[in-house]
XYZ file of C-alpha atoms in Angstrom:
580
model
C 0.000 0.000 0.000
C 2.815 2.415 0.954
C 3.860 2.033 -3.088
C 0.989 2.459 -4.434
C 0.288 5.437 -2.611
C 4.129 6.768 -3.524
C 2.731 6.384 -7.201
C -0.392 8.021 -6.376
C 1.673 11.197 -5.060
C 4.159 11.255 -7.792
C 1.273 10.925 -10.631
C -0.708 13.868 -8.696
C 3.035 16.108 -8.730
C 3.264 15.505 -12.485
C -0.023 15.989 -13.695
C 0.675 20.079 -12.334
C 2.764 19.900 -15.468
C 1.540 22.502 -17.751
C 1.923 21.853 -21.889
C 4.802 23.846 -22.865
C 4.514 25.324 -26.413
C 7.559 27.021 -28.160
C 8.524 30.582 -27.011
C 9.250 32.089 -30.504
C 5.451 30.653 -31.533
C 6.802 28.360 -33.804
C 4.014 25.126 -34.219
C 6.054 22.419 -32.241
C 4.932 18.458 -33.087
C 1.771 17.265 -31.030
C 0.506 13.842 -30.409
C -2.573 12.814 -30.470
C -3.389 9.948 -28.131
C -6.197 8.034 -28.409
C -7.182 6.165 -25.618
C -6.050 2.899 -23.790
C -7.205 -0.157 -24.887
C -6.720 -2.584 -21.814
C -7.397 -6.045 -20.098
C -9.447 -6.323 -17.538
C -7.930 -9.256 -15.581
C -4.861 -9.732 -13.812
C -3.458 -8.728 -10.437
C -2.433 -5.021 -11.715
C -5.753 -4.628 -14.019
C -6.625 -2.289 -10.905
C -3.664 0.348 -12.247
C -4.688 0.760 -15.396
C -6.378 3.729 -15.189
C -3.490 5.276 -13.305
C -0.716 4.231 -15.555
C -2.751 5.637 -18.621
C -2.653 9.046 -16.424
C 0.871 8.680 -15.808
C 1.772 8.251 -19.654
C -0.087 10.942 -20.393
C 1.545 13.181 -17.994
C 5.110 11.588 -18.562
C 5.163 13.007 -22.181
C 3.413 16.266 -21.261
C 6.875 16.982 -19.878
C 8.916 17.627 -23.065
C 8.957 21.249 -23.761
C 9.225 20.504 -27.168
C 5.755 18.582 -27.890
C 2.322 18.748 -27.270
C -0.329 16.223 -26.012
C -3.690 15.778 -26.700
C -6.619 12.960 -26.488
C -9.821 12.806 -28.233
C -12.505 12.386 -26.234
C -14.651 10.450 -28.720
C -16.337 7.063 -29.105
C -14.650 4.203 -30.812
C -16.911 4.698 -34.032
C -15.977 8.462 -34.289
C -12.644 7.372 -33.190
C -12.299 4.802 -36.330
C -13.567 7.261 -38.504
C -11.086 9.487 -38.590
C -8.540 6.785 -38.543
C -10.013 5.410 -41.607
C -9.573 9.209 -43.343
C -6.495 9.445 -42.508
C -5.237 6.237 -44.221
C -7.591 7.591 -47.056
C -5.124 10.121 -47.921
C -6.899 13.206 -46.411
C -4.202 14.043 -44.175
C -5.036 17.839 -43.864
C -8.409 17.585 -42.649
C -7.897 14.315 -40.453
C -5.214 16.439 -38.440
C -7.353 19.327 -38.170
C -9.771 17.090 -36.563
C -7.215 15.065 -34.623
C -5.315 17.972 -33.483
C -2.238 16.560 -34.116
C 0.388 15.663 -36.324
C 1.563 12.067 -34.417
C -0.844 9.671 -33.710
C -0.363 7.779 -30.216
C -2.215 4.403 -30.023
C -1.506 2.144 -26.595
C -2.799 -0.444 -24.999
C -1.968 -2.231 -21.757
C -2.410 -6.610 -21.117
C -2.432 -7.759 -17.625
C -0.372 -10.845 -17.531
C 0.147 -13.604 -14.526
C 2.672 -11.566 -13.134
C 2.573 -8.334 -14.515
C 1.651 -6.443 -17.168
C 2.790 -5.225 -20.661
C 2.011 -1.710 -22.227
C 2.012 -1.853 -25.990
C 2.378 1.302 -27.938
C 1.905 2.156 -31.893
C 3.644 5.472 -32.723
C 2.119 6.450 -36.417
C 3.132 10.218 -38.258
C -0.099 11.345 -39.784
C 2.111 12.759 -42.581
C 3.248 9.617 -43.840
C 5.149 6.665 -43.133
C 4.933 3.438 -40.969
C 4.210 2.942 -37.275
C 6.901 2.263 -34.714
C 6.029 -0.187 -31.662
C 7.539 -0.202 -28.109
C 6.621 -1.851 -25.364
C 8.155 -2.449 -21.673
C 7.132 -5.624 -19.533
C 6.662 -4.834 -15.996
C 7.097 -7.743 -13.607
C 6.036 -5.710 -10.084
C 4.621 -2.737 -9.100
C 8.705 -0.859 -8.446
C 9.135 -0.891 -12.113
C 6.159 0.878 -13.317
C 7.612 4.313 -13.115
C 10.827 3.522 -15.151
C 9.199 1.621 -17.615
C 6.170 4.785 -18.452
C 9.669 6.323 -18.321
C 11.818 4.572 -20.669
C 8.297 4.179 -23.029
C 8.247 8.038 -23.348
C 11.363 8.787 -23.385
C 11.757 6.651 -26.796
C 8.303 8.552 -28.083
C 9.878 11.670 -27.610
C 13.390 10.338 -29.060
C 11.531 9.337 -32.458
C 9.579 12.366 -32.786
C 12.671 14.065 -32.263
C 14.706 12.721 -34.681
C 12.053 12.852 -37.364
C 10.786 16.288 -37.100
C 14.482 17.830 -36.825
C 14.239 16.727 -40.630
C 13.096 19.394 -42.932
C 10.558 17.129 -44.710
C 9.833 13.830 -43.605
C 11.602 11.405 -45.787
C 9.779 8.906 -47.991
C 10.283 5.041 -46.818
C 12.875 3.333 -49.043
C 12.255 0.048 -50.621
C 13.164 -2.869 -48.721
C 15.436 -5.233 -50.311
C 12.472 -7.111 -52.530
C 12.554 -11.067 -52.536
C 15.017 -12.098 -50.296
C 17.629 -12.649 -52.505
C 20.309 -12.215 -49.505
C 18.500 -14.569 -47.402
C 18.335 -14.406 -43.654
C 18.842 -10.984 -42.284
C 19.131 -9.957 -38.272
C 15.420 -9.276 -37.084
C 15.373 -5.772 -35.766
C 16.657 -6.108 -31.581
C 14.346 -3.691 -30.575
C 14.649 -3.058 -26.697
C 15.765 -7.047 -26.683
C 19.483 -5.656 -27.548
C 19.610 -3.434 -25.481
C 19.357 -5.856 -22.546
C 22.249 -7.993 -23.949
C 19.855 -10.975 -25.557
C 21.017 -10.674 -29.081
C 24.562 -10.158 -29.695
C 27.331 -9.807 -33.434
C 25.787 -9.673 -36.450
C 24.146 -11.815 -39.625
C 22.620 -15.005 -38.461
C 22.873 -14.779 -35.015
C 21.970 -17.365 -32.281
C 21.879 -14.722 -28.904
C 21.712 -16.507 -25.488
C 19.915 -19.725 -27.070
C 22.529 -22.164 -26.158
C 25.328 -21.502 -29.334
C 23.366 -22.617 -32.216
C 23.981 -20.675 -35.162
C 22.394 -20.187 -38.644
C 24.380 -19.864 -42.089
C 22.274 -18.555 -45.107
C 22.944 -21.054 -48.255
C 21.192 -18.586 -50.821
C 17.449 -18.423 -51.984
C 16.223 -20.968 -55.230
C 12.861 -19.626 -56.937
C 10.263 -21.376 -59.268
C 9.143 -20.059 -62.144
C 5.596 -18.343 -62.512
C 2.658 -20.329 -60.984
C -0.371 -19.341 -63.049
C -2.601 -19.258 -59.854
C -3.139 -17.047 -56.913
C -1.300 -19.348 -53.606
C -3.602 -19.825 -51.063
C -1.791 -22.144 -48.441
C 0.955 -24.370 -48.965
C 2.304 -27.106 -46.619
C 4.971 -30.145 -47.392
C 5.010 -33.367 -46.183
C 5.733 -37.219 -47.486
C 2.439 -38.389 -49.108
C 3.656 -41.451 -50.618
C 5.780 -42.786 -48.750
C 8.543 -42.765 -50.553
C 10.870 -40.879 -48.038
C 11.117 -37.659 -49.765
C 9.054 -34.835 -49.367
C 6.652 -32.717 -51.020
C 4.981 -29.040 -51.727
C 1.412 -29.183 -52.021
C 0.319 -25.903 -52.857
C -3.494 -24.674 -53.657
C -5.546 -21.617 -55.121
C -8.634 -21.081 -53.756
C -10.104 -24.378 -55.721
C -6.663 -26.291 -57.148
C -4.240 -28.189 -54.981
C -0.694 -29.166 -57.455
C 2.190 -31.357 -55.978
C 5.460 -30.342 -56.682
C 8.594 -32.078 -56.238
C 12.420 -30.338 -55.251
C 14.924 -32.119 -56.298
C 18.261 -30.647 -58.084
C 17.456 -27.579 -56.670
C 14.268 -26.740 -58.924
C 10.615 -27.392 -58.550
C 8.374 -29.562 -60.827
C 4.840 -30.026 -60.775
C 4.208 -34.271 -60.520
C 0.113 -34.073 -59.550
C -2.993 -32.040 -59.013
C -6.599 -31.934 -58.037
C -9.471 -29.297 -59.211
C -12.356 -28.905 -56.746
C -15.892 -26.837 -58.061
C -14.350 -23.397 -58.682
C -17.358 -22.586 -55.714
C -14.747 -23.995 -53.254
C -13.089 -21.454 -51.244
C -10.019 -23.110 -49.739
C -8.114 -21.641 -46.694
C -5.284 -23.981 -45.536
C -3.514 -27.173 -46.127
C -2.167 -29.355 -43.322
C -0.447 -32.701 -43.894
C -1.001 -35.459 -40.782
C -1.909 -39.326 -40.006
C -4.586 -38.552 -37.859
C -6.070 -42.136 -37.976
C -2.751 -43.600 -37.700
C -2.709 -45.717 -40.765
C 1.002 -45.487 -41.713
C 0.287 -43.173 -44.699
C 0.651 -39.301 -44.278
C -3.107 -37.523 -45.926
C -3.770 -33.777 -46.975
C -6.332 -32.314 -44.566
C -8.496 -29.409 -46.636
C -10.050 -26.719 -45.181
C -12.423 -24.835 -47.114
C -15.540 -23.077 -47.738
C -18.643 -23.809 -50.494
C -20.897 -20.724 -50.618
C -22.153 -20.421 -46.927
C -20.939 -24.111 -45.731
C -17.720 -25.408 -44.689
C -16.952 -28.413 -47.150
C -13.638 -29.534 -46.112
C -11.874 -32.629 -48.321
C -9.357 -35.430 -47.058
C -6.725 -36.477 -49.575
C -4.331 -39.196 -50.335
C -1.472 -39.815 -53.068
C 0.214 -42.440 -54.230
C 2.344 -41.054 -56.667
C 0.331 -41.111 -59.777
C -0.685 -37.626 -61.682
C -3.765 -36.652 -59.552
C -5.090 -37.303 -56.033
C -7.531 -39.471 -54.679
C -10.310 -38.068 -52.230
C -10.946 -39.925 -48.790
C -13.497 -37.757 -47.633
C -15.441 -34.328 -49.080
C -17.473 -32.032 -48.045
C -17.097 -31.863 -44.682
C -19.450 -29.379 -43.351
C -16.803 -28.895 -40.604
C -13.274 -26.580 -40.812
C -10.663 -28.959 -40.485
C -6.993 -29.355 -38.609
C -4.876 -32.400 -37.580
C -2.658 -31.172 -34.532
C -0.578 -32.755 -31.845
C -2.000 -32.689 -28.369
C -0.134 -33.205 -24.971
C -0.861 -36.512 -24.076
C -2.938 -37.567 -26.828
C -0.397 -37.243 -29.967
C -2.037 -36.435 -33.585
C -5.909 -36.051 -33.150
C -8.150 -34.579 -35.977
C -9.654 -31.085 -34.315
C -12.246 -28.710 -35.687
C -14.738 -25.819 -35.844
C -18.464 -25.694 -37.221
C -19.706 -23.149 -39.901
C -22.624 -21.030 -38.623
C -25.655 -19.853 -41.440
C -26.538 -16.573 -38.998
C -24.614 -13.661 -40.612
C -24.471 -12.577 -36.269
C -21.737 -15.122 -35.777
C -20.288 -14.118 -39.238
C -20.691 -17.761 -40.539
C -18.277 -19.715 -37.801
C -19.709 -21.042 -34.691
C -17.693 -20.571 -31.610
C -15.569 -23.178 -29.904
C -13.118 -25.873 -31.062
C -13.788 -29.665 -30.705
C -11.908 -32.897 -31.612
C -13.593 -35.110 -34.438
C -13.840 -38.585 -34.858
C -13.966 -39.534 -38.565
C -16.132 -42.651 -39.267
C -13.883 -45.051 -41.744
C -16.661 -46.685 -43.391
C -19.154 -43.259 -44.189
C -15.799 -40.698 -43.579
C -18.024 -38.714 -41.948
C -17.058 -36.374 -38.862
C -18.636 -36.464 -34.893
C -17.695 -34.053 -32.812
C -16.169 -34.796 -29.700
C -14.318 -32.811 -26.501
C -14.059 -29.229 -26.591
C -10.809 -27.462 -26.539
C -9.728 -25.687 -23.743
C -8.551 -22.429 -24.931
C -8.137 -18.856 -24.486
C -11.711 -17.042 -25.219
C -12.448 -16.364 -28.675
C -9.742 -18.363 -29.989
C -10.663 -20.201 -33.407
C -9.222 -22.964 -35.299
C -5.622 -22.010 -37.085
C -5.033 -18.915 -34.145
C -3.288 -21.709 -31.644
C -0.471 -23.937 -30.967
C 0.294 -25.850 -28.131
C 3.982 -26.759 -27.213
C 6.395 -26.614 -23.854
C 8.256 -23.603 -24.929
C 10.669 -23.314 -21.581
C 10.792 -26.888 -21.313
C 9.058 -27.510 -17.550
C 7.216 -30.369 -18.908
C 3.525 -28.381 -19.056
C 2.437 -27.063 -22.314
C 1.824 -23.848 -23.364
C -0.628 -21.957 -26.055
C 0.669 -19.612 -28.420
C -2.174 -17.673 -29.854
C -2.541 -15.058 -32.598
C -5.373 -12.251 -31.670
C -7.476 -10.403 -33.886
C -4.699 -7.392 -33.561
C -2.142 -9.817 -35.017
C -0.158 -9.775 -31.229
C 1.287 -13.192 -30.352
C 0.360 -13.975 -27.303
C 1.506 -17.026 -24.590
C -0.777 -18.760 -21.935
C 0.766 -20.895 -19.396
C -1.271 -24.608 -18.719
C -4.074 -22.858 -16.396
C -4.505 -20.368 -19.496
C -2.530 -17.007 -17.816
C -1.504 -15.050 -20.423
C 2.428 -14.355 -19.707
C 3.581 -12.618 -22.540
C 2.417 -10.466 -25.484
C 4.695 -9.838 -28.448
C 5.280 -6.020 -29.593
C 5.488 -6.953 -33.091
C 2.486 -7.790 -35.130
C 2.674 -11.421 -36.399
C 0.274 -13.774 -38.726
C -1.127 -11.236 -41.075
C -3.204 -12.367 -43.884
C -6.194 -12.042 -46.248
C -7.796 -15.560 -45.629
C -10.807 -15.668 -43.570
C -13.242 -18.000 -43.158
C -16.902 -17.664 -44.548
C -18.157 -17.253 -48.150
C -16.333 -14.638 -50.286
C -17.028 -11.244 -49.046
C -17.115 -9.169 -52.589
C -20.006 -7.138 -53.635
C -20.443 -8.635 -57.163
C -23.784 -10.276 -58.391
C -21.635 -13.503 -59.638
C -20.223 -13.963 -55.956
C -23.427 -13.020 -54.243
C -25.392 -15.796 -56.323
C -22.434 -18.711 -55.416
C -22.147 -17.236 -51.548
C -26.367 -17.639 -51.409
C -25.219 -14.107 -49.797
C -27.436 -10.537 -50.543
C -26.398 -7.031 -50.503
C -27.368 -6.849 -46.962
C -25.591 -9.562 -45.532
C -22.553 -8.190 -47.166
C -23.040 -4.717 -45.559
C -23.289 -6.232 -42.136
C -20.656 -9.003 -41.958
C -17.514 -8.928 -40.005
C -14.743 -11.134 -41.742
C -13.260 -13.545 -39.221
C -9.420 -13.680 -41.058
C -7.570 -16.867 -40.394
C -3.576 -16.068 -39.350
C -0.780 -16.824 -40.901
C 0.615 -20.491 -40.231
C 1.710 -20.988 -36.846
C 4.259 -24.019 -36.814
C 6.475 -25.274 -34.181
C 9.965 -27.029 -34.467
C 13.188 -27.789 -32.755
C 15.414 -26.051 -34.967
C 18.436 -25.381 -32.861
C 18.484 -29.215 -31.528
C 18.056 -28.643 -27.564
C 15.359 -30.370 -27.528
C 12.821 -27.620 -27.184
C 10.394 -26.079 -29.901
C 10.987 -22.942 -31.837
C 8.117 -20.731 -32.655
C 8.192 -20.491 -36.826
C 5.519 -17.655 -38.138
C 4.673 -15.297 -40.620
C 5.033 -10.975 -40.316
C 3.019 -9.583 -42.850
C 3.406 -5.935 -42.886
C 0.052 -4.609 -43.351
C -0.491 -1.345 -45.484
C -1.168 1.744 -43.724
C -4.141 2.483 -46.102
C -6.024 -0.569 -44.705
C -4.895 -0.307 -40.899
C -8.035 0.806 -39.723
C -10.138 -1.344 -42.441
C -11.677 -4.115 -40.629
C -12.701 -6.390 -44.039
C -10.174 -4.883 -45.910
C -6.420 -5.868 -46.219
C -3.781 -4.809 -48.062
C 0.057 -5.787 -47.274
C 3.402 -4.373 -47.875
C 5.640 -7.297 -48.569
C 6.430 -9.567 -45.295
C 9.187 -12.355 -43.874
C 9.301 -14.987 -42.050
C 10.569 -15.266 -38.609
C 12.084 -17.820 -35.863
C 10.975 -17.159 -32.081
C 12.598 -19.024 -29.284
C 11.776 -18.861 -25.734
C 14.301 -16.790 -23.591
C 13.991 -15.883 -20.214
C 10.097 -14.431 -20.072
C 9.512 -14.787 -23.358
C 10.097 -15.542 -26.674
C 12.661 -13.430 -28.890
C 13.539 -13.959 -32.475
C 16.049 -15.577 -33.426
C 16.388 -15.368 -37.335
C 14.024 -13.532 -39.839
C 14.329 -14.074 -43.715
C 14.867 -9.899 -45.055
C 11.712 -7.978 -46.606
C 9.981 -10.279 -49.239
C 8.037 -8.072 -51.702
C 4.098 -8.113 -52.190
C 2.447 -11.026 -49.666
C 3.552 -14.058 -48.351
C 0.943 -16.145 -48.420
C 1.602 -19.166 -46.379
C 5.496 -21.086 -45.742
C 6.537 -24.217 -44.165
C 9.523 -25.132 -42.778
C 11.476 -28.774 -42.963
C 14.132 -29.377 -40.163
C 14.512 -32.286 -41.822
C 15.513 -31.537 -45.688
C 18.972 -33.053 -45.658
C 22.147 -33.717 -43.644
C 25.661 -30.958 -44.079
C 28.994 -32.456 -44.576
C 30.107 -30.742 -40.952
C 28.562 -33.365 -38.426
C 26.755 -31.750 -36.077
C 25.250 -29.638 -38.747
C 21.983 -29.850 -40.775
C 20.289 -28.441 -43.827
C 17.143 -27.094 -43.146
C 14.779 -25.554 -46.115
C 11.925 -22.593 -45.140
C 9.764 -22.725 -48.455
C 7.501 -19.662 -48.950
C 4.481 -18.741 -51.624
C 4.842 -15.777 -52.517
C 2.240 -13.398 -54.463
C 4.436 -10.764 -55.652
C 4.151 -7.092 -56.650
C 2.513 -6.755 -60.169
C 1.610 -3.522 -61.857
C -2.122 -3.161 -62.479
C -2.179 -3.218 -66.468
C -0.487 -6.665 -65.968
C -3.121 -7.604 -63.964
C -5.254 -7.837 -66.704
C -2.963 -9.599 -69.324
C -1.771 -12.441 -66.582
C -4.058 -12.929 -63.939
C -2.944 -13.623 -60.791
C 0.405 -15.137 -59.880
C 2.532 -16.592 -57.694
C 6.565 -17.744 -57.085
C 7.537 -20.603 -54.493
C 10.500 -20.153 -52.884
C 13.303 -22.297 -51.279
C 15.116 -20.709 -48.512
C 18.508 -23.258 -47.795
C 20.069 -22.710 -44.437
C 22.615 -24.481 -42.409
C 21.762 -24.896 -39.093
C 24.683 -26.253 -36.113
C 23.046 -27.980 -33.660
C 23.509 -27.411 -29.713
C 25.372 -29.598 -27.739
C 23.997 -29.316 -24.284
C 19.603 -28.260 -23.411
C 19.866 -24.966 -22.351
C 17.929 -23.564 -19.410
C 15.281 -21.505 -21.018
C 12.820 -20.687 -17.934
């Protein structure tokens, strides 16, 4: 009590603090900051009210900038946000009163909290994140401290600028490979450490870049890929698919070549491929998940090495996904369309399935325990630290990863934004009279639907060899013009990125550098082939890629995509590090 009420005195000493403007009337930068969004469970939810105030009053300090907030509702609130990305800058910052936008939220966590803040320059270019973890109530002051402080420093910096700079191009496609992930606050407390592939604390494992192979055009648009050993003849393979075609491709020699496909109804709207023996029959199938107008009608395949697949099971009316539960191994899990446009076509909760041989129909057993509103593809389960209880890594609706211990505490929030795509479940969601009369969906029900987007792939793997998962996923960087969009999204080229657990949480531990237009799904094989060194091993992160194409080759070519075949040499560690 006697620290809370020294944070109560200090907060009412530096709320006195008058806005200082400049003394020559020059206009000085102001930020506008839109208020917290916060959890309200935990054992510090009780402060968040007071560390908002205490933000607030933390960067009304700097002489050299100006606060405000908006005391509007969220609709007026995502209005303005929307004109903004819209291009009308001029009258969204006469209206916002400012020229920096200042979003933050706060998540209570088992033992602590985390405040999350999006720094975004209403004239033009891309947000910057920080965020500070605060494990007890002593280091709440330097942590609103240290958050404003590096506010102020990037405001700073940019506005000492006589015109804001345009963003360069990132290096398009990869072609150099892996590329250190940005250290953020994480290098500044010692966790990463030299430079190029770099292994930080995580026991000496390092990672060597081979190079980059690429296919030639695809003449499809890449919905999900996923690679596995279908026929059993020990080598694997890419099974890619478009929203109704699934092809099979082959590596070998370095290049890809198509060996097999399937064509579904162009009606089917396919979402992701997972490969699995759920049954355990000895033979590996390809699990389908996909929509057909309002219904799910998910497929189960087989191949056995001849030019097209053979179907097990079709339409499903359930979303499908073989995982790996503690104590169970490989069950077949799911989650149930819904025909009222309220639940926006997916009924809530996650269940395991029990597939009839005979009929290959589906019966829905346990429910999932999992975080609230988690759906199908958001989660995977794994013992991250290695204390022999499993944890849940979950992707939320604002692309944060999140971690849950076994009794479902959330104990750690990524600042970064991970798993961003355009799938979603549901029928397609375009206002056309062809796609209206497939979806059985009118006008109306278009107007009023919410689209519930799937997240990019969330795999997990033991990478570095100590015997203890590695987080693999996706970081679509989404376009500032569709931010604030909920049904719309647009992306600015992406990567993909290796998270292993460290400490209190996880950090990343390679990322592939910018790859232009979207990555649509990726998959990576620990297992692809043995190095020369012992001790070392060839791993392979394949990638679909859409890439950037001008709009008057649109037209001539359609859509397209490029697979990609990321070769890396991985040296294993020699002793299980102590991650918790």
């Amino acid at each position: 009590m006697y620290l809370l009420l020294r944070i109560a005195l200090c907060l009412l000493f530096i709320l006195q603090a008058p806005h200082v403007f400049s003394s020559d009337g020059e206009e000085i930068p102001t930020i506008t900051v839109l208020p917290f969004e916060v959890s309200e469970e935990g054992d510090y939810a009780y402060l968040n009210k007071a560390i908002d105030q205490m933000l607030l009053a933390r960067l009304s300090r700097f002489k050299d900038i100006r606060i405000v907030t908006v005391p509007l509702g969220d609709e007026e609130i995502r209005a303005l946000q929307q004109e903004v990305q819209a291009g009308k800058l001029s009258e969204a910052r006469q209206k916002l009163g400012g020229s920096w936008l200042l979003e933050p939220s706060m998540y209570s966590l088992k033992d602590g909290m985390q405040i999350n803040l999006s720094l975004t320059p209403l004239q033009g270019g891309r947000p910057t994140s920080f965020a500070e973890k605060i494990d007890s109530q002593d280091q709440i002051m330097s942590a609103v401290n240290s958050l404003t402080a590096d506010i102020y420093a990037t405001v700073a910096e940019l506005e000492s600028e006589e015109n804001l700079s345009p963003l360069t191009e990132k290096e398009d496609d990869a072609l150099s490979g892996f590329a250190t992930p940005h250290p953020e606050r994480d290098y500044k407390k010692g966790i990463y450490g030299g430079s190029g592939i770099i292994a930080g604390d995580q026991g000496g494992a390092g990672f060597e870049s081979r190079g980059i192979r690429k296919s030639g055009i695809l003449p499809m648009q890449v919905e999900s890929l996923v690679v596995g050993d279908l026929d059993n003849d020990g080598k694997n393979e890419l099974i890619v698919s478009s929203q109704s075609k699934i092809r099979v491709f082959t590596y070998d020699d370095l290049n890809f070549r198509m060996v097999a496909k399937y064509d579904f109804s162009p009606v089917m709207k396919i979402h992701a491929l997972n490969i699995g023996d759920h049954d355990r029959s000895g033979t590996q199938k390809l699990y389908i998940s996909a929509n057909e107008g309002r219904y799910a009608s998910s497929a189960i395949l087989s191949w056995n090495g001849t030019e097209t697949m053979q179907p097990l099971s079709q339409k499903l009316r359930w979303y499908i996904r073989p995982v790996t539960l503690p104590g169970r191994g490989e069950v077949l899990i799911g989650q149930q369309t819904s025909l009222r446009a309220i639940d926006n076509y997916l009924s809530p909760g996650v269940f395991e399935l029990i597939r009839d041989p005979d009929s290959g129909r589906l019966t829905k057993g346990a429910k999932l325990l999992l975080p609230e509103d988690t759906n199908l593809f958001d989660f995977i389960k794994a013992d991250l630290n290695g204390d022999g209880s499993m944890e849940t890594v979950v992707i939320d609706k604002k692309m944060k990863m999140q971690v849950y211990d076994a009794a479902l505490n959330l104990i750690w929030v990524s600042s970064a934004s991970y798993g961003g795509s355009k799938r979603y479940f549901g029928p397609h969601w375009q206002k056309n009279k062809a796609t209206n009369r497939l979806s059985g969906m009118n006008l109306s029900d278009q107007d009023n639907r919410q689209l519930v987007f799937i997240p990019g792939r969330l795999d997990t793997k033991d990478i570095t060899g100590d015997g203890l998962p590695e987080v693999v996923v996706g970081t679509n960087e989404i376009n500032v013009a569709t931010k604030y969009l909920s049904n719309t999204r647009s992306f600015d080229g992406g990567s993909v990125a290796c998270l292993g657990w460290s400490g209190q949480g996880l950090i990343e531990l390679w990322q592939t550098s910018h790859i232009g237009g979207y990555v649509a799904d990726y998959f990576f094989d620990e297992d692809a082939e043995q190095a020369d060194d012992k001790g070392k091993v060839i791993n392979r992160l394949y990638v679909a890629q859409i890439p950037v194409t001008p709009i008057w080759n649109q037209f001539l070519s359609g859509n397209e995509s490029k697979l990609l075949a990321y070769e890396m040499v991985v040296k294993k560690v020699e002793e299980k590090p102590d991650r918790s």
